[in-house]
PDB file of C-alpha atoms in Angstrom:
ATOM      1  CA  UNK A   1     -75.107-129.264  47.968  1.00 43.00           C
ATOM      2  CA  UNK A   2     -72.537-128.179  50.550  1.00 42.00           C
ATOM      3  CA  UNK A   3     -73.055-131.396  52.515  1.00 45.00           C
ATOM      4  CA  UNK A   4     -72.535-133.369  49.297  1.00 44.00           C
ATOM      5  CA  UNK A   5     -69.195-131.573  48.920  1.00 44.00           C
ATOM      6  CA  UNK A   6     -68.276-132.620  52.460  1.00 42.00           C
ATOM      7  CA  UNK A   7     -69.001-136.253  51.638  1.00 38.00           C
ATOM      8  CA  UNK A   8     -66.544-136.233  48.733  1.00 42.00           C
ATOM      9  CA  UNK A   9     -63.629-135.350  51.035  1.00 42.00           C
ATOM     10  CA  UNK A  10     -61.358-137.809  52.911  1.00 38.00           C
ATOM     11  CA  UNK A  11     -62.881-139.708  55.842  1.00 38.00           C
ATOM     12  CA  UNK A  12     -61.231-137.591  58.554  1.00 41.00           C
ATOM     13  CA  UNK A  13     -62.587-134.366  57.034  1.00 41.00           C
ATOM     14  CA  UNK A  14     -66.032-135.952  56.802  1.00 43.00           C
ATOM     15  CA  UNK A  15     -65.932-136.785  60.521  1.00 49.00           C
ATOM     16  CA  UNK A  16     -64.528-133.404  61.543  1.00 55.00           C
ATOM     17  CA  UNK A  17     -66.959-131.435  59.372  1.00 73.00           C
ATOM     18  CA  UNK A  18     -69.999-133.269  60.687  1.00 76.00           C
ATOM     19  CA  UNK A  19     -68.666-132.840  64.227  1.00 79.00           C
ATOM     20  CA  UNK A  20     -68.334-129.082  63.622  1.00 79.00           C
ATOM     21  CA  UNK A  21     -71.945-128.943  62.374  1.00 83.00           C
ATOM     22  CA  UNK A  22     -73.127-130.696  65.551  1.00 83.00           C
ATOM     23  CA  UNK A  23     -71.007-128.345  67.679  1.00 83.00           C
ATOM     24  CA  UNK A  24     -72.516-125.309  65.957  1.00 85.00           C
ATOM     25  CA  UNK A  25     -76.047-126.606  66.372  1.00 84.00           C
ATOM     26  CA  UNK A  26     -75.485-127.120  70.112  1.00 80.00           C
ATOM     27  CA  UNK A  27     -73.278-124.063  70.849  1.00 80.00           C
ATOM     28  CA  UNK A  28     -74.177-122.238  74.054  1.00 84.00           C
ATOM     29  CA  UNK A  29     -71.751-119.303  73.842  1.00 88.00           C
ATOM     30  CA  UNK A  30     -70.041-117.117  71.245  1.00 89.00           C
ATOM     31  CA  UNK A  31     -66.703-118.833  71.656  1.00 90.00           C
ATOM     32  CA  UNK A  32     -68.252-122.192  70.733  1.00 90.00           C
ATOM     33  CA  UNK A  33     -70.014-120.658  67.724  1.00 91.00           C
ATOM     34  CA  UNK A  34     -66.737-119.142  66.553  1.00 92.00           C
ATOM     35  CA  UNK A  35     -64.722-122.359  66.921  1.00 92.00           C
ATOM     36  CA  UNK A  36     -67.248-124.481  65.032  1.00 91.00           C
ATOM     37  CA  UNK A  37     -67.654-121.860  62.275  1.00 92.00           C
ATOM     38  CA  UNK A  38     -63.889-121.688  61.888  1.00 91.00           C
ATOM     39  CA  UNK A  39     -63.655-125.459  61.446  1.00 90.00           C
ATOM     40  CA  UNK A  40     -66.330-125.437  58.742  1.00 91.00           C
ATOM     41  CA  UNK A  41     -64.833-122.442  56.923  1.00 90.00           C
ATOM     42  CA  UNK A  42     -61.395-124.069  56.878  1.00 87.00           C
ATOM     43  CA  UNK A  43     -62.819-127.170  55.202  1.00 83.00           C
ATOM     44  CA  UNK A  44     -65.192-125.478  52.796  1.00 84.00           C
ATOM     45  CA  UNK A  45     -64.168-121.964  51.818  1.00 87.00           C
ATOM     46  CA  UNK A  46     -60.868-120.517  50.504  1.00 86.00           C
ATOM     47  CA  UNK A  47     -59.972-117.522  52.670  1.00 89.00           C
ATOM     48  CA  UNK A  48     -57.082-115.390  53.874  1.00 90.00           C
ATOM     49  CA  UNK A  49     -58.675-114.412  57.152  1.00 93.00           C
ATOM     50  CA  UNK A  50     -62.037-114.374  58.855  1.00 95.00           C
ATOM     51  CA  UNK A  51     -63.696-112.654  61.799  1.00 96.00           C
ATOM     52  CA  UNK A  52     -66.822-112.878  63.906  1.00 96.00           C
ATOM     53  CA  UNK A  53     -67.832-109.362  64.933  1.00 96.00           C
ATOM     54  CA  UNK A  54     -70.482-108.823  67.606  1.00 94.00           C
ATOM     55  CA  UNK A  55     -71.777-106.389  70.266  1.00 92.00           C
ATOM     56  CA  UNK A  56     -72.593-104.061  67.374  1.00 94.00           C
ATOM     57  CA  UNK A  57     -73.573-100.514  68.335  1.00 92.00           C
ATOM     58  CA  UNK A  58     -74.502 -97.992  65.656  1.00 86.00           C
ATOM     59  CA  UNK A  59     -73.318-100.334  62.895  1.00 90.00           C
ATOM     60  CA  UNK A  60     -69.921-100.681  64.566  1.00 92.00           C
ATOM     61  CA  UNK A  61     -68.818-103.838  66.422  1.00 95.00           C
ATOM     62  CA  UNK A  62     -67.187-103.409  69.820  1.00 93.00           C
ATOM     63  CA  UNK A  63     -65.920-107.017  70.035  1.00 94.00           C
ATOM     64  CA  UNK A  64     -64.562-109.585  67.598  1.00 95.00           C
ATOM     65  CA  UNK A  65     -62.768-112.887  67.212  1.00 95.00           C
ATOM     66  CA  UNK A  66     -60.196-113.158  64.391  1.00 95.00           C
ATOM     67  CA  UNK A  67     -58.318-115.873  62.508  1.00 94.00           C
ATOM     68  CA  UNK A  68     -55.609-115.255  59.894  1.00 92.00           C
ATOM     69  CA  UNK A  69     -54.977-118.177  57.556  1.00 89.00           C
ATOM     70  CA  UNK A  70     -52.336-116.405  55.457  1.00 84.00           C
ATOM     71  CA  UNK A  71     -51.077-112.838  55.134  1.00 83.00           C
ATOM     72  CA  UNK A  72     -48.283-110.828  53.565  1.00 81.00           C
ATOM     73  CA  UNK A  73     -47.612-109.012  56.830  1.00 82.00           C
ATOM     74  CA  UNK A  74     -46.937-111.365  59.780  1.00 83.00           C
ATOM     75  CA  UNK A  75     -48.403-108.784  62.182  1.00 86.00           C
ATOM     76  CA  UNK A  76     -51.663-108.412  60.256  1.00 89.00           C
ATOM     77  CA  UNK A  77     -54.911-108.515  62.242  1.00 90.00           C
ATOM     78  CA  UNK A  78     -58.265-107.894  60.490  1.00 92.00           C
ATOM     79  CA  UNK A  79     -60.011-104.684  61.480  1.00 92.00           C
ATOM     80  CA  UNK A  80     -62.824-104.909  64.026  1.00 94.00           C
ATOM     81  CA  UNK A  81     -64.960-102.545  62.011  1.00 94.00           C
ATOM     82  CA  UNK A  82     -67.942-102.231  59.681  1.00 95.00           C
ATOM     83  CA  UNK A  83     -66.772 -98.860  58.373  1.00 94.00           C
ATOM     84  CA  UNK A  84     -66.712-100.145  54.806  1.00 95.00           C
ATOM     85  CA  UNK A  85     -70.101-101.857  54.874  1.00 95.00           C
ATOM     86  CA  UNK A  86     -71.995 -99.755  57.452  1.00 94.00           C
ATOM     87  CA  UNK A  87     -73.718 -97.432  54.938  1.00 95.00           C
ATOM     88  CA  UNK A  88     -74.625-100.447  52.787  1.00 96.00           C
ATOM     89  CA  UNK A  89     -76.221-102.209  55.776  1.00 96.00           C
ATOM     90  CA  UNK A  90     -78.237 -99.083  56.575  1.00 94.00           C
ATOM     91  CA  UNK A  91     -79.578 -99.077  53.005  1.00 94.00           C
ATOM     92  CA  UNK A  92     -80.249-102.829  53.023  1.00 95.00           C
ATOM     93  CA  UNK A  93     -81.715-103.709  56.421  1.00 93.00           C
ATOM     94  CA  UNK A  94     -81.823-107.439  57.227  1.00 94.00           C
ATOM     95  CA  UNK A  95     -79.655-108.426  54.243  1.00 96.00           C
ATOM     96  CA  UNK A  96     -78.043-111.770  55.071  1.00 96.00           C
ATOM     97  CA  UNK A  97     -75.188-112.167  52.566  1.00 97.00           C
ATOM     98  CA  UNK A  98     -73.228-109.509  50.692  1.00 97.00           C
ATOM     99  CA  UNK A  99     -69.752-108.887  49.293  1.00 95.00           C
ATOM    100  CA  UNK A 100     -67.362-105.955  49.053  1.00 95.00           C
ATOM    101  CA  UNK A 101     -67.888-106.023  45.269  1.00 93.00           C
ATOM    102  CA  UNK A 102     -71.615-105.497  45.792  1.00 95.00           C
ATOM    103  CA  UNK A 103     -70.954-102.534  48.086  1.00 96.00           C
ATOM    104  CA  UNK A 104     -68.589-100.849  45.606  1.00 95.00           C
ATOM    105  CA  UNK A 105     -71.051-101.354  42.743  1.00 95.00           C
ATOM    106  CA  UNK A 106     -73.457 -98.884  44.385  1.00 94.00           C
ATOM    107  CA  UNK A 107     -71.124 -96.945  46.703  1.00 94.00           C
ATOM    108  CA  UNK A 108     -67.828 -95.873  45.059  1.00 88.00           C
ATOM    109  CA  UNK A 109     -66.851 -94.078  48.265  1.00 94.00           C
ATOM    110  CA  UNK A 110     -66.421 -97.516  49.864  1.00 94.00           C
ATOM    111  CA  UNK A 111     -63.032 -97.789  48.122  1.00 93.00           C
ATOM    112  CA  UNK A 112     -61.840 -94.675  49.957  1.00 94.00           C
ATOM    113  CA  UNK A 113     -63.073 -96.056  53.283  1.00 95.00           C
ATOM    114  CA  UNK A 114     -61.244 -99.288  52.563  1.00 93.00           C
ATOM    115  CA  UNK A 115     -57.924 -97.548  51.932  1.00 92.00           C
ATOM    116  CA  UNK A 116     -58.379 -95.442  55.078  1.00 91.00           C
ATOM    117  CA  UNK A 117     -58.958 -98.597  57.083  1.00 90.00           C
ATOM    118  CA  UNK A 118     -56.115-100.597  55.504  1.00 87.00           C
ATOM    119  CA  UNK A 119     -53.686 -98.486  53.433  1.00 85.00           C
ATOM    120  CA  UNK A 120     -52.016-101.709  52.293  1.00 83.00           C
ATOM    121  CA  UNK A 121     -55.015-104.060  51.995  1.00 81.00           C
ATOM    122  CA  UNK A 122     -54.452-107.748  52.614  1.00 86.00           C
ATOM    123  CA  UNK A 123     -57.545-108.879  50.747  1.00 88.00           C
ATOM    124  CA  UNK A 124     -59.145-108.532  47.319  1.00 86.00           C
ATOM    125  CA  UNK A 125     -62.778-109.105  48.235  1.00 91.00           C
ATOM    126  CA  UNK A 126     -64.789-110.151  51.266  1.00 94.00           C
ATOM    127  CA  UNK A 127     -68.093-111.843  51.911  1.00 95.00           C
ATOM    128  CA  UNK A 128     -70.168-111.089  54.989  1.00 97.00           C
ATOM    129  CA  UNK A 129     -72.944-113.025  56.668  1.00 97.00           C
ATOM    130  CA  UNK A 130     -75.058-110.574  58.665  1.00 97.00           C
ATOM    131  CA  UNK A 131     -77.328-111.521  61.565  1.00 96.00           C
ATOM    132  CA  UNK A 132     -80.003-109.076  62.638  1.00 95.00           C
ATOM    133  CA  UNK A 133     -81.970-108.288  65.765  1.00 90.00           C
ATOM    134  CA  UNK A 134     -84.923-106.138  64.796  1.00 85.00           C
ATOM    135  CA  UNK A 135     -83.482-103.425  62.517  1.00 85.00           C
ATOM    136  CA  UNK A 136     -79.913-103.570  63.823  1.00 90.00           C
ATOM    137  CA  UNK A 137     -77.155-106.055  62.977  1.00 93.00           C
ATOM    138  CA  UNK A 138     -76.368-108.289  65.941  1.00 93.00           C
ATOM    139  CA  UNK A 139     -73.291-110.020  64.522  1.00 95.00           C
ATOM    140  CA  UNK A 140     -71.344-110.256  61.259  1.00 97.00           C
ATOM    141  CA  UNK A 141     -69.195-113.135  60.054  1.00 97.00           C
ATOM    142  CA  UNK A 142     -66.538-111.654  57.749  1.00 96.00           C
ATOM    143  CA  UNK A 143     -64.501-113.811  55.356  1.00 95.00           C
ATOM    144  CA  UNK A 144     -61.682-112.205  53.355  1.00 93.00           C
ATOM    145  CA  UNK A 145     -61.139-113.879  50.015  1.00 88.00           C
ATOM    146  CA  UNK A 146     -57.698-114.800  48.586  1.00 82.00           C
ATOM    147  CA  UNK A 147     -56.527-112.823  45.513  1.00 80.00           C
ATOM    148  CA  UNK A 148     -56.534-115.928  43.337  1.00 79.00           C
ATOM    149  CA  UNK A 149     -60.184-116.695  44.203  1.00 75.00           C
ATOM    150  CA  UNK A 150     -61.908-113.387  44.854  1.00 72.00           C
ATOM    151  CA  UNK A 151     -65.288-114.380  43.419  1.00 82.00           C
ATOM    152  CA  UNK A 152     -67.701-116.713  45.150  1.00 85.00           C
ATOM    153  CA  UNK A 153     -68.418-119.925  43.293  1.00 86.00           C
ATOM    154  CA  UNK A 154     -71.891-121.470  43.328  1.00 88.00           C
ATOM    155  CA  UNK A 155     -70.584-124.042  45.825  1.00 88.00           C
ATOM    156  CA  UNK A 156     -69.206-121.274  48.064  1.00 89.00           C
ATOM    157  CA  UNK A 157     -72.538-119.466  48.038  1.00 90.00           C
ATOM    158  CA  UNK A 158     -74.445-122.704  48.710  1.00 90.00           C
ATOM    159  CA  UNK A 159     -72.218-123.394  51.706  1.00 90.00           C
ATOM    160  CA  UNK A 160     -72.748-119.887  53.140  1.00 93.00           C
ATOM    161  CA  UNK A 161     -76.507-120.121  52.636  1.00 92.00           C
ATOM    162  CA  UNK A 162     -76.375-123.450  54.462  1.00 90.00           C
ATOM    163  CA  UNK A 163     -74.304-121.960  57.297  1.00 92.00           C
ATOM    164  CA  UNK A 164     -76.336-118.798  57.923  1.00 95.00           C
ATOM    165  CA  UNK A 165     -79.485-120.311  59.514  1.00 93.00           C
ATOM    166  CA  UNK A 166     -77.387-122.511  61.827  1.00 92.00           C
ATOM    167  CA  UNK A 167     -75.430-119.528  63.153  1.00 93.00           C
ATOM    168  CA  UNK A 168     -78.629-117.504  63.473  1.00 93.00           C
ATOM    169  CA  UNK A 169     -80.291-120.287  65.494  1.00 92.00           C
ATOM    170  CA  UNK A 170     -77.240-120.475  67.775  1.00 92.00           C
ATOM    171  CA  UNK A 171     -77.316-116.707  68.368  1.00 91.00           C
ATOM    172  CA  UNK A 172     -81.015-116.907  69.265  1.00 89.00           C
ATOM    173  CA  UNK A 173     -80.295-119.764  71.645  1.00 90.00           C
ATOM    174  CA  UNK A 174     -77.571-117.736  73.391  1.00 87.00           C
ATOM    175  CA  UNK A 175     -79.900-114.734  73.615  1.00 84.00           C
ATOM    176  CA  UNK A 176     -82.623-116.899  75.216  1.00 82.00           C
ATOM    177  CA  UNK A 177     -80.141-118.327  77.722  1.00 78.00           C
ATOM    178  CA  UNK A 178     -78.957-114.836  78.645  1.00 76.00           C
ATOM    179  CA  UNK A 179     -82.557-113.738  79.199  1.00 77.00           C
ATOM    180  CA  UNK A 180     -83.249-116.805  81.377  1.00 73.00           C
ATOM    181  CA  UNK A 181     -80.103-116.122  83.394  1.00 77.00           C
ATOM    182  CA  UNK A 182     -81.035-112.463  83.917  1.00 73.00           C
ATOM    183  CA  UNK A 183     -84.548-113.491  84.993  1.00 79.00           C
ATOM    184  CA  UNK A 184     -83.178-116.091  87.440  1.00 79.00           C
ATOM    185  CA  UNK A 185     -80.760-113.575  88.965  1.00 79.00           C
ATOM    186  CA  UNK A 186     -83.596-111.084  89.377  1.00 77.00           C
ATOM    187  CA  UNK A 187     -85.743-113.684  91.153  1.00 77.00           C
ATOM    188  CA  UNK A 188     -82.853-114.679  93.428  1.00 78.00           C
ATOM    189  CA  UNK A 189     -82.155-111.038  94.289  1.00 79.00           C
ATOM    190  CA  UNK A 190     -85.820-110.603  95.201  1.00 80.00           C
ATOM    191  CA  UNK A 191     -85.799-113.717  97.386  1.00 76.00           C
ATOM    192  CA  UNK A 192     -82.600-112.683  99.160  1.00 76.00           C
ATOM    193  CA  UNK A 193     -84.341-109.444 100.131  1.00 81.00           C
ATOM    194  CA  UNK A 194     -87.283-111.280 101.719  1.00 76.00           C
ATOM    195  CA  UNK A 195     -87.632-110.382 105.410  1.00 82.00           C
ATOM    196  CA  UNK A 196     -88.110-114.047 106.362  1.00 84.00           C
ATOM    197  CA  UNK A 197     -86.078-117.219 105.862  1.00 86.00           C
ATOM    198  CA  UNK A 198     -86.954-118.629 102.447  1.00 85.00           C
ATOM    199  CA  UNK A 199     -86.516-122.137 101.042  1.00 86.00           C
ATOM    200  CA  UNK A 200     -87.650-123.401  97.643  1.00 85.00           C
ATOM    201  CA  UNK A 201     -87.889-127.140  97.082  1.00 90.00           C
ATOM    202  CA  UNK A 202     -88.679-128.949  93.835  1.00 89.00           C
ATOM    203  CA  UNK A 203     -91.420-131.567  93.657  1.00 91.00           C
ATOM    204  CA  UNK A 204     -88.812-134.334  93.899  1.00 91.00           C
ATOM    205  CA  UNK A 205     -87.397-132.848  97.105  1.00 90.00           C
ATOM    206  CA  UNK A 206     -84.355-131.222  95.481  1.00 91.00           C
ATOM    207  CA  UNK A 207     -83.413-127.860  96.985  1.00 88.00           C
ATOM    208  CA  UNK A 208     -83.673-125.059  94.446  1.00 82.00           C
ATOM    209  CA  UNK A 209     -82.896-122.040  96.610  1.00 81.00           C
ATOM    210  CA  UNK A 210     -82.308-121.059 100.203  1.00 85.00           C
ATOM    211  CA  UNK A 211     -81.456-117.832 101.967  1.00 83.00           C
ATOM    212  CA  UNK A 212     -78.695-117.922 104.577  1.00 80.00           C
ATOM    213  CA  UNK A 213     -81.290-117.938 107.355  1.00 83.00           C
TER     214      UNK A 213
END
């Protein structure tokens, strides 16, 4: 359904949106994931700001990338925090999509946490896509909704459900690359410590590794 929506837009948006999908599906780092997600969100979802939060420790992100589409305060930057939704995530492990409205419906104290975080809130509602590693969130894509369109439409939800597995696959790909890199560095460190000169050559004759000796 979301791809049908893309096809109804002008030709340039069709090209750019499909290009962003390809970029997301081939992303090899967080910056590439963020840039492609941002392109797709701009075309598909009304928003005031959005963030990709990651390196999450104890339900709190230590890093984030932010984009502000519009704001009342020119100095506004979204909070790098899951203070509002942390307790909700603990109660709903592995949930993939949720909104601020859902949190408040079962946790009235979330309104207090919101005011403490932003005494003059810039947003009416948010929607989060959560990505999990075992029982802990690995990353959260946060989209703050504009006051005139706080509720998600069926098209909005379809788009987010379409987006989630692509981002999740990209995160897994990055994780696998990081593991391969760590393994390669460990092997190289071991080889450098060898007491003899060491040379590794591929079957086609290409040099793979050599110590200084």
